[in-house]
C-alpha positions as protocol buffer text, in pm:
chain_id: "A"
residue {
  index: 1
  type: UNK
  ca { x: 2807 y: -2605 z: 3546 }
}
residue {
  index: 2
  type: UNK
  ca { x: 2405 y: -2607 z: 3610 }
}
residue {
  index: 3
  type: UNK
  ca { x: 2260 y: -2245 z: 3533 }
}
residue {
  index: 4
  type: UNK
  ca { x: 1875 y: -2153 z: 3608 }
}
residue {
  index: 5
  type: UNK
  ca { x: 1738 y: -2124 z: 3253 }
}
residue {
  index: 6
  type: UNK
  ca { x: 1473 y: -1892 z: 3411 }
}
residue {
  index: 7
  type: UNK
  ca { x: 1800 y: -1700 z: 3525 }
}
residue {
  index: 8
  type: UNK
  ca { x: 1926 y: -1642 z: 3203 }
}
residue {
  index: 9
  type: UNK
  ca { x: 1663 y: -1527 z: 3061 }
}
residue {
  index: 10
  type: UNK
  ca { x: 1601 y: -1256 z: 3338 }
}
residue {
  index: 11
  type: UNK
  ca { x: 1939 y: -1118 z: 3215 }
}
residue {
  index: 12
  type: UNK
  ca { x: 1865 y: -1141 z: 2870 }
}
residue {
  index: 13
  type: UNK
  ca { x: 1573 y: -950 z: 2898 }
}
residue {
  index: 14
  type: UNK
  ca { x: 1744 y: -699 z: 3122 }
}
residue {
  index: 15
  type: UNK
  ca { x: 2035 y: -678 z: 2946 }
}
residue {
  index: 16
  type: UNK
  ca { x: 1847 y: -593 z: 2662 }
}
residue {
  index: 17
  type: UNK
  ca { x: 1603 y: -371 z: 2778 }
}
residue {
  index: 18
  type: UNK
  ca { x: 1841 y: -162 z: 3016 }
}
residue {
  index: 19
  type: UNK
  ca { x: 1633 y: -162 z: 3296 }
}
residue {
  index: 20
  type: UNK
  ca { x: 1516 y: -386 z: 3541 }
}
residue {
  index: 21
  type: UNK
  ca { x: 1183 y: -164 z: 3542 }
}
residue {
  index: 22
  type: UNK
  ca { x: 1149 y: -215 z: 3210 }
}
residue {
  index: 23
  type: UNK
  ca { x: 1241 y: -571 z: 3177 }
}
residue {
  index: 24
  type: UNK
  ca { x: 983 y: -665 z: 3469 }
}
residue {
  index: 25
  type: UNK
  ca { x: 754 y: -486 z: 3262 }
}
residue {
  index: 26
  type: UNK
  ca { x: 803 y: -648 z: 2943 }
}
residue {
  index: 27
  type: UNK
  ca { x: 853 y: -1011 z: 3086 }
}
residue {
  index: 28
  type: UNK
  ca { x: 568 y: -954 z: 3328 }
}
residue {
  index: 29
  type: UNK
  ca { x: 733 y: -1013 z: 3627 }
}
residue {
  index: 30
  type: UNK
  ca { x: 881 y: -746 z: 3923 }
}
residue {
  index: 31
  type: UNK
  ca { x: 1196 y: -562 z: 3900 }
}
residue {
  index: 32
  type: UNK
  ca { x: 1338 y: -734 z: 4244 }
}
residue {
  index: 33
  type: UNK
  ca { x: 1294 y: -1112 z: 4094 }
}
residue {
  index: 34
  type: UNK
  ca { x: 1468 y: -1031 z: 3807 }
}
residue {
  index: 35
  type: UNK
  ca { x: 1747 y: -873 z: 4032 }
}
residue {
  index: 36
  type: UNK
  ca { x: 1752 y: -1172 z: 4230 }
}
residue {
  index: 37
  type: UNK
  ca { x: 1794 y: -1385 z: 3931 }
}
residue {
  index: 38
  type: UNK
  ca { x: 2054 y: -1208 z: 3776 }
}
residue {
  index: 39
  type: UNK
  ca { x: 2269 y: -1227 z: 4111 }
}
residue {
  index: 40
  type: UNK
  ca { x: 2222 y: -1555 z: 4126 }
}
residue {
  index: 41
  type: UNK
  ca { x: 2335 y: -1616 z: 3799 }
}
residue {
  index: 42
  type: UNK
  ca { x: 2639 y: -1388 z: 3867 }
}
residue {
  index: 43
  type: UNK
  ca { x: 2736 y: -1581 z: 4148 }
}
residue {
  index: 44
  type: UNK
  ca { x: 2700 y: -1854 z: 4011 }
}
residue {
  index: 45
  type: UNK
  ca { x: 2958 y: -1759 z: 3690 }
}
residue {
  index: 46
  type: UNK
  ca { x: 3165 y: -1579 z: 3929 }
}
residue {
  index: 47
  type: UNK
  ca { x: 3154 y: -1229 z: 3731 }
}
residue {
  index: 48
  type: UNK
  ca { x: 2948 y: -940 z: 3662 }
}
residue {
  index: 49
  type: UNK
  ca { x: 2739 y: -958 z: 3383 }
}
residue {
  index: 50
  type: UNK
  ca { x: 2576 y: -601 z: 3432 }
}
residue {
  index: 51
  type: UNK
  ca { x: 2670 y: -262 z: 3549 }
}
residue {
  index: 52
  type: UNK
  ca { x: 2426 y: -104 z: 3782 }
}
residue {
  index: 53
  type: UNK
  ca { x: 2384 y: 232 z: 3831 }
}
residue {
  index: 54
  type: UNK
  ca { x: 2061 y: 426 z: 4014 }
}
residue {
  index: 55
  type: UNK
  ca { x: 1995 y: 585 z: 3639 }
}
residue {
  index: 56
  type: UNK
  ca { x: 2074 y: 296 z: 3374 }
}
residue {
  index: 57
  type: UNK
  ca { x: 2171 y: -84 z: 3376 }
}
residue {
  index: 58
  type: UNK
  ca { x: 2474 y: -162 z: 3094 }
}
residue {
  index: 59
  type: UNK
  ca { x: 2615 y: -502 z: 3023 }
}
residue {
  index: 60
  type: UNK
  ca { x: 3031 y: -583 z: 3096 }
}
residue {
  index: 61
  type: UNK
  ca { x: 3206 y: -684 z: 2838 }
}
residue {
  index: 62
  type: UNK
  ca { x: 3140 y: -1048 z: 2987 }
}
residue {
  index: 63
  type: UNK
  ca { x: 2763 y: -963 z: 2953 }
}
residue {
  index: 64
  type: UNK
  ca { x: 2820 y: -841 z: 2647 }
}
residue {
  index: 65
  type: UNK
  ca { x: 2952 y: -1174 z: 2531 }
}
residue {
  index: 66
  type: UNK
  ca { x: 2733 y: -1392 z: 2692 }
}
residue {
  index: 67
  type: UNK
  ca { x: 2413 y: -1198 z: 2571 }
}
residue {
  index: 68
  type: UNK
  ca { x: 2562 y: -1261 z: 2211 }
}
residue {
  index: 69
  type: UNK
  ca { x: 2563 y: -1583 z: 2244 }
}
residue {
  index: 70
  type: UNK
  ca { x: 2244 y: -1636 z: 2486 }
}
residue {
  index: 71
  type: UNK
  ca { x: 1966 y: -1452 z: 2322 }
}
residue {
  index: 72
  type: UNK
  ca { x: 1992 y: -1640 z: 1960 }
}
residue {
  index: 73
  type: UNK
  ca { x: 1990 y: -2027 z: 2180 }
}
residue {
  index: 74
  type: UNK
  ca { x: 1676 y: -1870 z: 2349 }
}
residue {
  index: 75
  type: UNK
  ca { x: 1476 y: -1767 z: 2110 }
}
residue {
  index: 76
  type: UNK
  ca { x: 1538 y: -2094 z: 1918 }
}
residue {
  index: 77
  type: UNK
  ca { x: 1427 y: -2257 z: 2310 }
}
residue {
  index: 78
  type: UNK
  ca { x: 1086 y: -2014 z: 2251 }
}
residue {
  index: 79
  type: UNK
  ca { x: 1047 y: -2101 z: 1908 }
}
residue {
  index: 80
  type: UNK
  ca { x: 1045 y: -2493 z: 1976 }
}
residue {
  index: 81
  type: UNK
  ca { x: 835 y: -2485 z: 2322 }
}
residue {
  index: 82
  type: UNK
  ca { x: 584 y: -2261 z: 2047 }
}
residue {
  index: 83
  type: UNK
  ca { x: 574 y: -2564 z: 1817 }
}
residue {
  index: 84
  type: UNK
  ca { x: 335 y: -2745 z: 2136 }
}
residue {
  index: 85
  type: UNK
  ca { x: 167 y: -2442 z: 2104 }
}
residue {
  index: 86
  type: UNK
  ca { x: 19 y: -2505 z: 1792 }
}
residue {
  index: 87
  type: UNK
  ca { x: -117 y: -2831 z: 1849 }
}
residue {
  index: 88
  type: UNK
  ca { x: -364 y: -2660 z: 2081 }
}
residue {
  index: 89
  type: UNK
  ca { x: -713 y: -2554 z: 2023 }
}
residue {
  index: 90
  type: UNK
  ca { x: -706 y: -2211 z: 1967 }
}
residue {
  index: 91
  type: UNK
  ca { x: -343 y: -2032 z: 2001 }
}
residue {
  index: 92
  type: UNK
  ca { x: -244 y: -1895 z: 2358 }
}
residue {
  index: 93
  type: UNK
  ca { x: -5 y: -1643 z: 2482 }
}
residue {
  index: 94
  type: UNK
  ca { x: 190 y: -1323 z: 2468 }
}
residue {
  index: 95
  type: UNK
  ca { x: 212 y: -1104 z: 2075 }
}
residue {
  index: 96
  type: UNK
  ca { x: 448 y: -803 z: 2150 }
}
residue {
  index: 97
  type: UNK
  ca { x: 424 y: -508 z: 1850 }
}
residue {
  index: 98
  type: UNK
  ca { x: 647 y: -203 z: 1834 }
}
residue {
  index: 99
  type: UNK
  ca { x: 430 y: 44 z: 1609 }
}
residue {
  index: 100
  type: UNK
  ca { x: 446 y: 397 z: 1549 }
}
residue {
  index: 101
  type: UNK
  ca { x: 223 y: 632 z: 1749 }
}
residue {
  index: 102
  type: UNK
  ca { x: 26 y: 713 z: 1410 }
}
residue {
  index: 103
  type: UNK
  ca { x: -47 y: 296 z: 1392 }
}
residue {
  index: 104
  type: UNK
  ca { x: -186 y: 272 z: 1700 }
}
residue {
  index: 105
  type: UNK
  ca { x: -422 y: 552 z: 1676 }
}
residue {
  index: 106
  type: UNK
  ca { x: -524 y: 523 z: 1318 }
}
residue {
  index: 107
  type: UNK
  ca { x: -468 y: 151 z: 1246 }
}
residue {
  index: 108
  type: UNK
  ca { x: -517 y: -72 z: 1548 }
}
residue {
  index: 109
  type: UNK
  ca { x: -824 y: 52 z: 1657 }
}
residue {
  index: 110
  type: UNK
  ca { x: -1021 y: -145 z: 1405 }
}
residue {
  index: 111
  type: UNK
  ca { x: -778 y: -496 z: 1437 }
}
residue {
  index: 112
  type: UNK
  ca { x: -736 y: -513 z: 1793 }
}
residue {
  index: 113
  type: UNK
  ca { x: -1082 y: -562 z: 1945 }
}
residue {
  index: 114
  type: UNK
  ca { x: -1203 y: -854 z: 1693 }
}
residue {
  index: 115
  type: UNK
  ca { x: -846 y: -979 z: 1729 }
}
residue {
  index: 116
  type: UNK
  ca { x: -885 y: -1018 z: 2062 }
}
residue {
  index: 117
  type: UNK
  ca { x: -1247 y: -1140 z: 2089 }
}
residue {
  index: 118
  type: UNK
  ca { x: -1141 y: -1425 z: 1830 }
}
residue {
  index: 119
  type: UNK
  ca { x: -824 y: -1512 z: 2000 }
}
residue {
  index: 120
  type: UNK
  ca { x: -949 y: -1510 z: 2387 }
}
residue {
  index: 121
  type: UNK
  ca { x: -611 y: -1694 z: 2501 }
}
residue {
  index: 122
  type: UNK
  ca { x: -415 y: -1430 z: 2356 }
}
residue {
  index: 123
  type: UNK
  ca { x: -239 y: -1140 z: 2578 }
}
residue {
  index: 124
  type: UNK
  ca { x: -110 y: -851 z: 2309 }
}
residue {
  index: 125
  type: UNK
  ca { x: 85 y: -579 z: 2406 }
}
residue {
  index: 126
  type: UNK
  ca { x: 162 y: -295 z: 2210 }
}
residue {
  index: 127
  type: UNK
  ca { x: 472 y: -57 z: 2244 }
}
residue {
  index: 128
  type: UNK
  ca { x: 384 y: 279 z: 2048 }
}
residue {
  index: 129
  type: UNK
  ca { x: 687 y: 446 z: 1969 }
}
residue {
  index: 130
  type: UNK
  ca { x: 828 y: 614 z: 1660 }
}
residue {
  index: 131
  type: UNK
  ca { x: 1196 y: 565 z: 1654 }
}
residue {
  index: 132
  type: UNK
  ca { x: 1340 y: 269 z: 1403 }
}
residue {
  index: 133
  type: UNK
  ca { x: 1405 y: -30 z: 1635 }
}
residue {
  index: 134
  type: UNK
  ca { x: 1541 y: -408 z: 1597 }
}
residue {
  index: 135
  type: UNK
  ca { x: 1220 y: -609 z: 1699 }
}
residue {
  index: 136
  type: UNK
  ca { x: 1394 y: -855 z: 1859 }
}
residue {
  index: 137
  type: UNK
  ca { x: 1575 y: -617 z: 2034 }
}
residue {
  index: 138
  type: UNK
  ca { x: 1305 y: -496 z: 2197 }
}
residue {
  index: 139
  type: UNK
  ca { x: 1165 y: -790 z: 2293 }
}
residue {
  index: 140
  type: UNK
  ca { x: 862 y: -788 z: 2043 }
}
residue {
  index: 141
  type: UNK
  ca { x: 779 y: -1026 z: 1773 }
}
residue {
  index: 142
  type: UNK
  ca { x: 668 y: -767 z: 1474 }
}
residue {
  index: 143
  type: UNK
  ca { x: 643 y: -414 z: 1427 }
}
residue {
  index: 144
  type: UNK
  ca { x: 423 y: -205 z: 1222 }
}
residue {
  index: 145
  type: UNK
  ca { x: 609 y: 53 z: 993 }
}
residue {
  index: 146
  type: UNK
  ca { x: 578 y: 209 z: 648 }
}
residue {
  index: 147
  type: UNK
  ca { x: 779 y: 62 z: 278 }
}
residue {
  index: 148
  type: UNK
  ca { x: 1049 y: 300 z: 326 }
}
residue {
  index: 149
  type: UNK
  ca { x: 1211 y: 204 z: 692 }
}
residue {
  index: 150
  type: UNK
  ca { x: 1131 y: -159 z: 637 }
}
residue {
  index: 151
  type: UNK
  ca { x: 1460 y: -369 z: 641 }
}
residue {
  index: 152
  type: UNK
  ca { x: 1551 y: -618 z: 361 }
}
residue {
  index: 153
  type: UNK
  ca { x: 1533 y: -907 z: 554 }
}
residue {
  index: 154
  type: UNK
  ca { x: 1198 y: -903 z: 708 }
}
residue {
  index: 155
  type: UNK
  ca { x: 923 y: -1015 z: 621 }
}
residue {
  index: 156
  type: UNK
  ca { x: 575 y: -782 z: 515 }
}
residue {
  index: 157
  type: UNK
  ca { x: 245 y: -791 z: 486 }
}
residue {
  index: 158
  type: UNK
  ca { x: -17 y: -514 z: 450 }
}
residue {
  index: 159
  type: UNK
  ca { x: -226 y: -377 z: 741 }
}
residue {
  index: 160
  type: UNK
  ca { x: -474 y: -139 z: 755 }
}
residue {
  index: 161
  type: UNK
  ca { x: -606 y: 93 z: 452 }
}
residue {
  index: 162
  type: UNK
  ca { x: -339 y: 57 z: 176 }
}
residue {
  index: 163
  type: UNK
  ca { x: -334 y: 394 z: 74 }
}
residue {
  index: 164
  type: UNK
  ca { x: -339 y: 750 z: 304 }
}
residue {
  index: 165
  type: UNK
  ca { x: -269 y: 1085 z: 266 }
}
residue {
  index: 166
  type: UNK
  ca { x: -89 y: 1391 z: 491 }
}
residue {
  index: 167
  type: UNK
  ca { x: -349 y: 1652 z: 511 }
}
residue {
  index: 168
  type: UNK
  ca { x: -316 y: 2033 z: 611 }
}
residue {
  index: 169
  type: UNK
  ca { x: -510 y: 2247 z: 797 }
}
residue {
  index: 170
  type: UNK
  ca { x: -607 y: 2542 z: 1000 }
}
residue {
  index: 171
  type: UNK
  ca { x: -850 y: 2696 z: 1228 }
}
residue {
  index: 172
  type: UNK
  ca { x: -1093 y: 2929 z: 1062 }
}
residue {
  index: 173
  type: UNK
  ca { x: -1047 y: 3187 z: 1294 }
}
residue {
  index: 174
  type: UNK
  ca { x: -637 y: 3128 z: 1197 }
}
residue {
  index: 175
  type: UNK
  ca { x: -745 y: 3214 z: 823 }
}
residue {
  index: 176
  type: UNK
  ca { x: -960 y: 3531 z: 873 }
}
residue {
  index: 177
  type: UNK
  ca { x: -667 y: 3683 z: 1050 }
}
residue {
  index: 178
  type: UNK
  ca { x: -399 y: 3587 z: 834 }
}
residue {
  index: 179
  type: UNK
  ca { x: -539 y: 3462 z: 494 }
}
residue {
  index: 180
  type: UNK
  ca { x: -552 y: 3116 z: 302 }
}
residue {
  index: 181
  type: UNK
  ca { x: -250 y: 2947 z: 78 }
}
residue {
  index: 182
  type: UNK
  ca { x: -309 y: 2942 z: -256 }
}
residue {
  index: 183
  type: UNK
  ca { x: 18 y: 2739 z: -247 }
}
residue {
  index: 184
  type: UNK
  ca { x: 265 y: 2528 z: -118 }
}
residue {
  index: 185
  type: UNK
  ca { x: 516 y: 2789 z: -99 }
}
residue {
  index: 186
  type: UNK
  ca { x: 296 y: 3045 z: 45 }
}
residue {
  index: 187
  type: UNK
  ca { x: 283 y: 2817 z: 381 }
}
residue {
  index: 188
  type: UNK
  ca { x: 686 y: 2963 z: 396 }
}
residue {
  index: 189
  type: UNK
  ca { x: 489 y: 3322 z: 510 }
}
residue {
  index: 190
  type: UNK
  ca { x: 240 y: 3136 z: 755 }
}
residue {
  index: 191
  type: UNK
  ca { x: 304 y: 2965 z: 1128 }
}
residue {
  index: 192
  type: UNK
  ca { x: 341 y: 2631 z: 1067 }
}
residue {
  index: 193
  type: UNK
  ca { x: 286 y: 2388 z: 1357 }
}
residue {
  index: 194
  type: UNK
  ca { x: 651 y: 2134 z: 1264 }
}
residue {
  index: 195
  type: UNK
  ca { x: 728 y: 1790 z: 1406 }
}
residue {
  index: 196
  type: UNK
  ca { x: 1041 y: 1673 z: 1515 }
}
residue {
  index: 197
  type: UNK
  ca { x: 1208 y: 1290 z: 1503 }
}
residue {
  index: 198
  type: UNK
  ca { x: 1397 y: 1114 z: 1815 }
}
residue {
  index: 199
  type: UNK
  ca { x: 1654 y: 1130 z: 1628 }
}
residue {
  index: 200
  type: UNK
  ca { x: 1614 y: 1505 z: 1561 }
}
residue {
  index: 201
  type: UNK
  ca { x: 1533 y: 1488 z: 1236 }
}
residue {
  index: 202
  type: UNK
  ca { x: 1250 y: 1729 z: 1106 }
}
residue {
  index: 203
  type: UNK
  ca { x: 1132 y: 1615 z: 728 }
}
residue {
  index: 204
  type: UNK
  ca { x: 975 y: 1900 z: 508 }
}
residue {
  index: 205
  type: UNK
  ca { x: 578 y: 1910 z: 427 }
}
residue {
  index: 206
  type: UNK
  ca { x: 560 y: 1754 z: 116 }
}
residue {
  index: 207
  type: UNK
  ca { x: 327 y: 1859 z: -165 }
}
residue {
  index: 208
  type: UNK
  ca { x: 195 y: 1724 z: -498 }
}
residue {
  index: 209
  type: UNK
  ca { x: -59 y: 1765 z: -784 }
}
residue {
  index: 210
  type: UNK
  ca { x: -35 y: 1673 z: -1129 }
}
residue {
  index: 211
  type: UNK
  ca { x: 299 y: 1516 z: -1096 }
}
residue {
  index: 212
  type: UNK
  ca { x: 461 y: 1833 z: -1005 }
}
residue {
  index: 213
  type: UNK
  ca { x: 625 y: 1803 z: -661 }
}
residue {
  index: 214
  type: UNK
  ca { x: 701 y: 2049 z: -389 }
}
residue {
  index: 215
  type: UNK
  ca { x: 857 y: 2035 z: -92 }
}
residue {
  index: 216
  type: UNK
  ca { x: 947 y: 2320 z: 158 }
}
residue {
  index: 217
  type: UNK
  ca { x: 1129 y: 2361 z: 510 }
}
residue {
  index: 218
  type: UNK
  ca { x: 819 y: 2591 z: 671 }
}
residue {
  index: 219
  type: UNK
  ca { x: 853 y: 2732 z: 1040 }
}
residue {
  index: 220
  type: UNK
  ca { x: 680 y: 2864 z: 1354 }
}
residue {
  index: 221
  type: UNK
  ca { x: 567 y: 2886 z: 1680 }
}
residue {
  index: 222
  type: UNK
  ca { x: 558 y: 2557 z: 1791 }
}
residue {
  index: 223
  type: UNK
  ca { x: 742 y: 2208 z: 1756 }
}
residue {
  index: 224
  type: UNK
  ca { x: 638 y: 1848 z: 1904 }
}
residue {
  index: 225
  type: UNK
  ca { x: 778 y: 1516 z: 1933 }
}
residue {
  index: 226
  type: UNK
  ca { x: 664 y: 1315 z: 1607 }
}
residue {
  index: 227
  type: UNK
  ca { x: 374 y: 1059 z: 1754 }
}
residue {
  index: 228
  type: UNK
  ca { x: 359 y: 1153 z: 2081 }
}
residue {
  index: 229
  type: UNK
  ca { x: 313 y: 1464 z: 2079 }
}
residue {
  index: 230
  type: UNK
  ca { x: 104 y: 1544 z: 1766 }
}
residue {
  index: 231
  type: UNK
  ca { x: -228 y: 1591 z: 1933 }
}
residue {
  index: 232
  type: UNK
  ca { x: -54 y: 1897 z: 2089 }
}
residue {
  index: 233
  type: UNK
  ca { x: -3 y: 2038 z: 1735 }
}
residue {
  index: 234
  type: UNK
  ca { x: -368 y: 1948 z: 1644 }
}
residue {
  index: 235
  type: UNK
  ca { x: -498 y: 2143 z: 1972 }
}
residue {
  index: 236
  type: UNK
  ca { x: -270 y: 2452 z: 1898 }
}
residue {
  index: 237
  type: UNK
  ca { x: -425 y: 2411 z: 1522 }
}
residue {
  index: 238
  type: UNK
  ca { x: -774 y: 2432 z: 1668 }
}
residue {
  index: 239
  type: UNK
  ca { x: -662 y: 2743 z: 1869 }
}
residue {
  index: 240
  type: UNK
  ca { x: -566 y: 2900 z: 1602 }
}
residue {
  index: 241
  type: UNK
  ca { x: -193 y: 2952 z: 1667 }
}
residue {
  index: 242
  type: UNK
  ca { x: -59 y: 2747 z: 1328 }
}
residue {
  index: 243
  type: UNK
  ca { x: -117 y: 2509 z: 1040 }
}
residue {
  index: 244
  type: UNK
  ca { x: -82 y: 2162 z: 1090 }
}
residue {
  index: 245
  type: UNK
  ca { x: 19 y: 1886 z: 841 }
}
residue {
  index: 246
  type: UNK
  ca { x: -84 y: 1546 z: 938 }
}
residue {
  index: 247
  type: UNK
  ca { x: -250 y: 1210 z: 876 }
}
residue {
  index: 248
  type: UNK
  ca { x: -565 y: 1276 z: 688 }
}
residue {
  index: 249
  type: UNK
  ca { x: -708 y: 1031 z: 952 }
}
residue {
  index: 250
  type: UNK
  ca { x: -607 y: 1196 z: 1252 }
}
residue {
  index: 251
  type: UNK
  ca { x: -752 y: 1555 z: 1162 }
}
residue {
  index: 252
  type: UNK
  ca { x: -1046 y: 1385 z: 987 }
}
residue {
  index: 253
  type: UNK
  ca { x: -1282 y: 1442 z: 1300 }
}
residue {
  index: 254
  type: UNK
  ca { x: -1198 y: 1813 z: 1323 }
}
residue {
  index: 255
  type: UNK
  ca { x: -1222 y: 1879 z: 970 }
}
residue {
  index: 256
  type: UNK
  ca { x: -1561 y: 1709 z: 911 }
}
residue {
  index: 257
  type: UNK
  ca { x: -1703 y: 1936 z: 1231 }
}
residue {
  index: 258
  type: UNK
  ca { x: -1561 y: 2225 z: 1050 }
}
residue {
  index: 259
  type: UNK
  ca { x: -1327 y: 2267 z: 1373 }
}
residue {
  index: 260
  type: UNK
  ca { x: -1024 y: 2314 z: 1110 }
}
residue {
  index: 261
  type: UNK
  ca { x: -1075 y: 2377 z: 761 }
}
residue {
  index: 262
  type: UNK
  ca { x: -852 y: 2213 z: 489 }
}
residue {
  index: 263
  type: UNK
  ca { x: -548 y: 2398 z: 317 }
}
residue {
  index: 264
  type: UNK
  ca { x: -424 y: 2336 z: 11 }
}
residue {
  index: 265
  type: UNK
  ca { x: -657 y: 2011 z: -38 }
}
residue {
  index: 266
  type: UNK
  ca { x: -559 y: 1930 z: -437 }
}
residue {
  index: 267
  type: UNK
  ca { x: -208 y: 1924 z: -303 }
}
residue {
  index: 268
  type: UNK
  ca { x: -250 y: 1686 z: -21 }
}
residue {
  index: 269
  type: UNK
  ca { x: 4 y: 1366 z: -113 }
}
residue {
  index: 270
  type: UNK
  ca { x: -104 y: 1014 z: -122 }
}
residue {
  index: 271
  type: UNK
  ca { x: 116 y: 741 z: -39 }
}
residue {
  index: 272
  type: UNK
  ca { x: 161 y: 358 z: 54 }
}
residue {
  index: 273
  type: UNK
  ca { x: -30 y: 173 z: 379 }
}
residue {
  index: 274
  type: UNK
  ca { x: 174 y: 33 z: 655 }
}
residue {
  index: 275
  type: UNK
  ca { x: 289 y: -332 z: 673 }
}
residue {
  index: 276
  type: UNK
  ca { x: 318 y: -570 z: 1005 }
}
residue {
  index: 277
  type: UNK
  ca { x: 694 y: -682 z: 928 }
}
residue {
  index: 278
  type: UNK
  ca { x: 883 y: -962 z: 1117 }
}
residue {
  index: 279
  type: UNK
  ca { x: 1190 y: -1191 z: 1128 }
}
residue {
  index: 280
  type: UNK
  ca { x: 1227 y: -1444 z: 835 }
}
residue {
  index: 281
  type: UNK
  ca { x: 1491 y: -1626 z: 1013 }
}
residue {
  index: 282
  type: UNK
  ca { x: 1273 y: -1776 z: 1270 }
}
residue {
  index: 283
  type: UNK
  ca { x: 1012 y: -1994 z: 1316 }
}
residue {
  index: 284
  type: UNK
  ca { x: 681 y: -1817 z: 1390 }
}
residue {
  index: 285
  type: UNK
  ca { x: 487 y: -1827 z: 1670 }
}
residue {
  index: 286
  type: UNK
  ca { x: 146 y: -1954 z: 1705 }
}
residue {
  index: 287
  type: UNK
  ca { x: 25 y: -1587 z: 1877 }
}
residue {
  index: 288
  type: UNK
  ca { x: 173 y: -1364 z: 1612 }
}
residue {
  index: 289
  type: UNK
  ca { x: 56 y: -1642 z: 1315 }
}
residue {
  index: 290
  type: UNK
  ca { x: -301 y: -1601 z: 1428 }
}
residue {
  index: 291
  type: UNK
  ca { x: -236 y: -1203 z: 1431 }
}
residue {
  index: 292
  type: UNK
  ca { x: -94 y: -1271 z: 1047 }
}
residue {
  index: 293
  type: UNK
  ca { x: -396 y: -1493 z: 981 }
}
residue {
  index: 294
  type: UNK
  ca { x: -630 y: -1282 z: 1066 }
}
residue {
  index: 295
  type: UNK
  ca { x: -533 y: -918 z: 922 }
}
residue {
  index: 296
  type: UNK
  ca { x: -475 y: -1128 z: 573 }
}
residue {
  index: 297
  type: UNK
  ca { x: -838 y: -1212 z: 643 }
}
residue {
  index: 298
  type: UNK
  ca { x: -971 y: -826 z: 656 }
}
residue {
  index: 299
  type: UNK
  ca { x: -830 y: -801 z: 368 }
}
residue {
  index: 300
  type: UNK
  ca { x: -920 y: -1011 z: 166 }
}
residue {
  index: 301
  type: UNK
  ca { x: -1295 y: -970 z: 291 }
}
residue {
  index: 302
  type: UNK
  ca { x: -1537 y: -743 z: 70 }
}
């Protein structure tokens, strides 16, 4: 039986992004081509491979199947057309990154723009978002994430500054009204501006200095999507509604203007960089080894 290898892979990107929307947008085509492509392919099997409803797209247990057994003979296919890749001049095509909101902000910005001006042939695309996901999954080729989610299997090597710290804050006008912490545990008696996880998670403001340790569960007015929404915490801060605990980095404008004023400073808790992980299963390709190239080169610059 002859199959369209362009068809299959419209349904394997479909399939595993959900969407047709979504999958046009990751595979940079249009929705209705990939529809088109995964009819054909259904007709030409002679079952249906996805569910379609006008909300979500779900694989049948055929689709389910196949896409088990598709996606891994695929990315083998991509892996080996990548090995012509690297006999070129300078390395060409498409590096998908899932990072977290806080990488793209606070990382990125000083990669991405030489990246890009030494790597012309290059397209990257970067998909900000803060839940835990399989890279492969989502159609990327490496994430960005810190020590602690990083899986056992992948591979990691350091990006950006290798050491940060969660600072906390508030508004002056926020600390003439209600006074200033002299400690962690005060911050229980104050509004505190929380984050919450996708996965509804909200981790306590942690504290330390001198090796002692402190973590608390504070409250208050206002809670935000981790990532996305932060800079909604950071504008209430500067309104004086709460205090807001965050990436040193990403209140570092405000504080050095004097817009918020630091809180409990010789507690503020250091810990490890980020890393750019990826598969170790699979050969590499020549857009993300140029990416991995060329970060291992900032570093090791003076």
């Amino acid at each position: 039986m002859k199959v369209d290898l362009g068809d299959l892979n419209a349904f394997v990107v479909v399939a595993r992004s959900r969407s047709f929307r979504e999958g046009a947008r990751l595979s940079g085509s249009s929705a209705s081509s990939l529809s088109d492509a995964v009819r054909r392919l259904e007709e030409r099997l002679g079952v249906r491979l996805l569910n379609r409803t006008t909300r979500s797209v779900v694989p049948t247990e055929a689709g389910e199947g196949l896409l088990l057994r598709l996606a891994p003979a695929l990315t083998e296919m991509e892996a080996a057309l990548d090995v012509v890749n690297g006999f070129r001049s300078r390395p060409a095509g498409v590096l998908r990154l899932n990072v977290p909101v806080s990488a793209s902000r606070l990382v990125l910005p000083g990669i991405v723009p030489p990246f890009l001006a030494a790597y012309p042939d290059i397209q990257l695309e970067v998909i900000a978002d803060d839940s835990f996901v399989d890279v492969l999954e989502a159609g990327c080729d490496a994430g960005i994430r810190y020590d602690e989610r990083l899986e056992q299997d992948m591979i990691a090597v350091p990006i950006g500054p290798r050491v940060q710290r969660f600072a906390t804050a508030a508004s002056p006008g926020y600390l003439e009204r209600h006074g200033r912490p002299e400690h962690p545990r005060d911050l229980l008696n104050h509004a505190c501006l929380r984050g919450r996880f996708a996965s509804g998670a909200m981790t306590p403001w942690e504290f330390e200095r001198d090796g002692e340790v402190v973590r608390i569960e504070p409250s208050g007015p206002l809670t935000v999507r981790v990532g996305g929404a932060a800079d909604l915490s950071v504008d209430a801060a500067l309104a004086g509604t709460g205090v807001v605990h965050l990436f040193e980095g990403w209140l570092r404008p405000h504080l050095d203007s004097g817009a918020l004023v630091p809180v409990l400073e010789s507690w503020w808790q250091d810990f490890p960089g980020p890393f750019l992980y990826y598969p170790g299963r699979r050969l590499v390709p020549a857009p993300l080894r140029a990416f991995i190239d060329f970060i291992k080169g900032l570093e090791a610059a003076p």
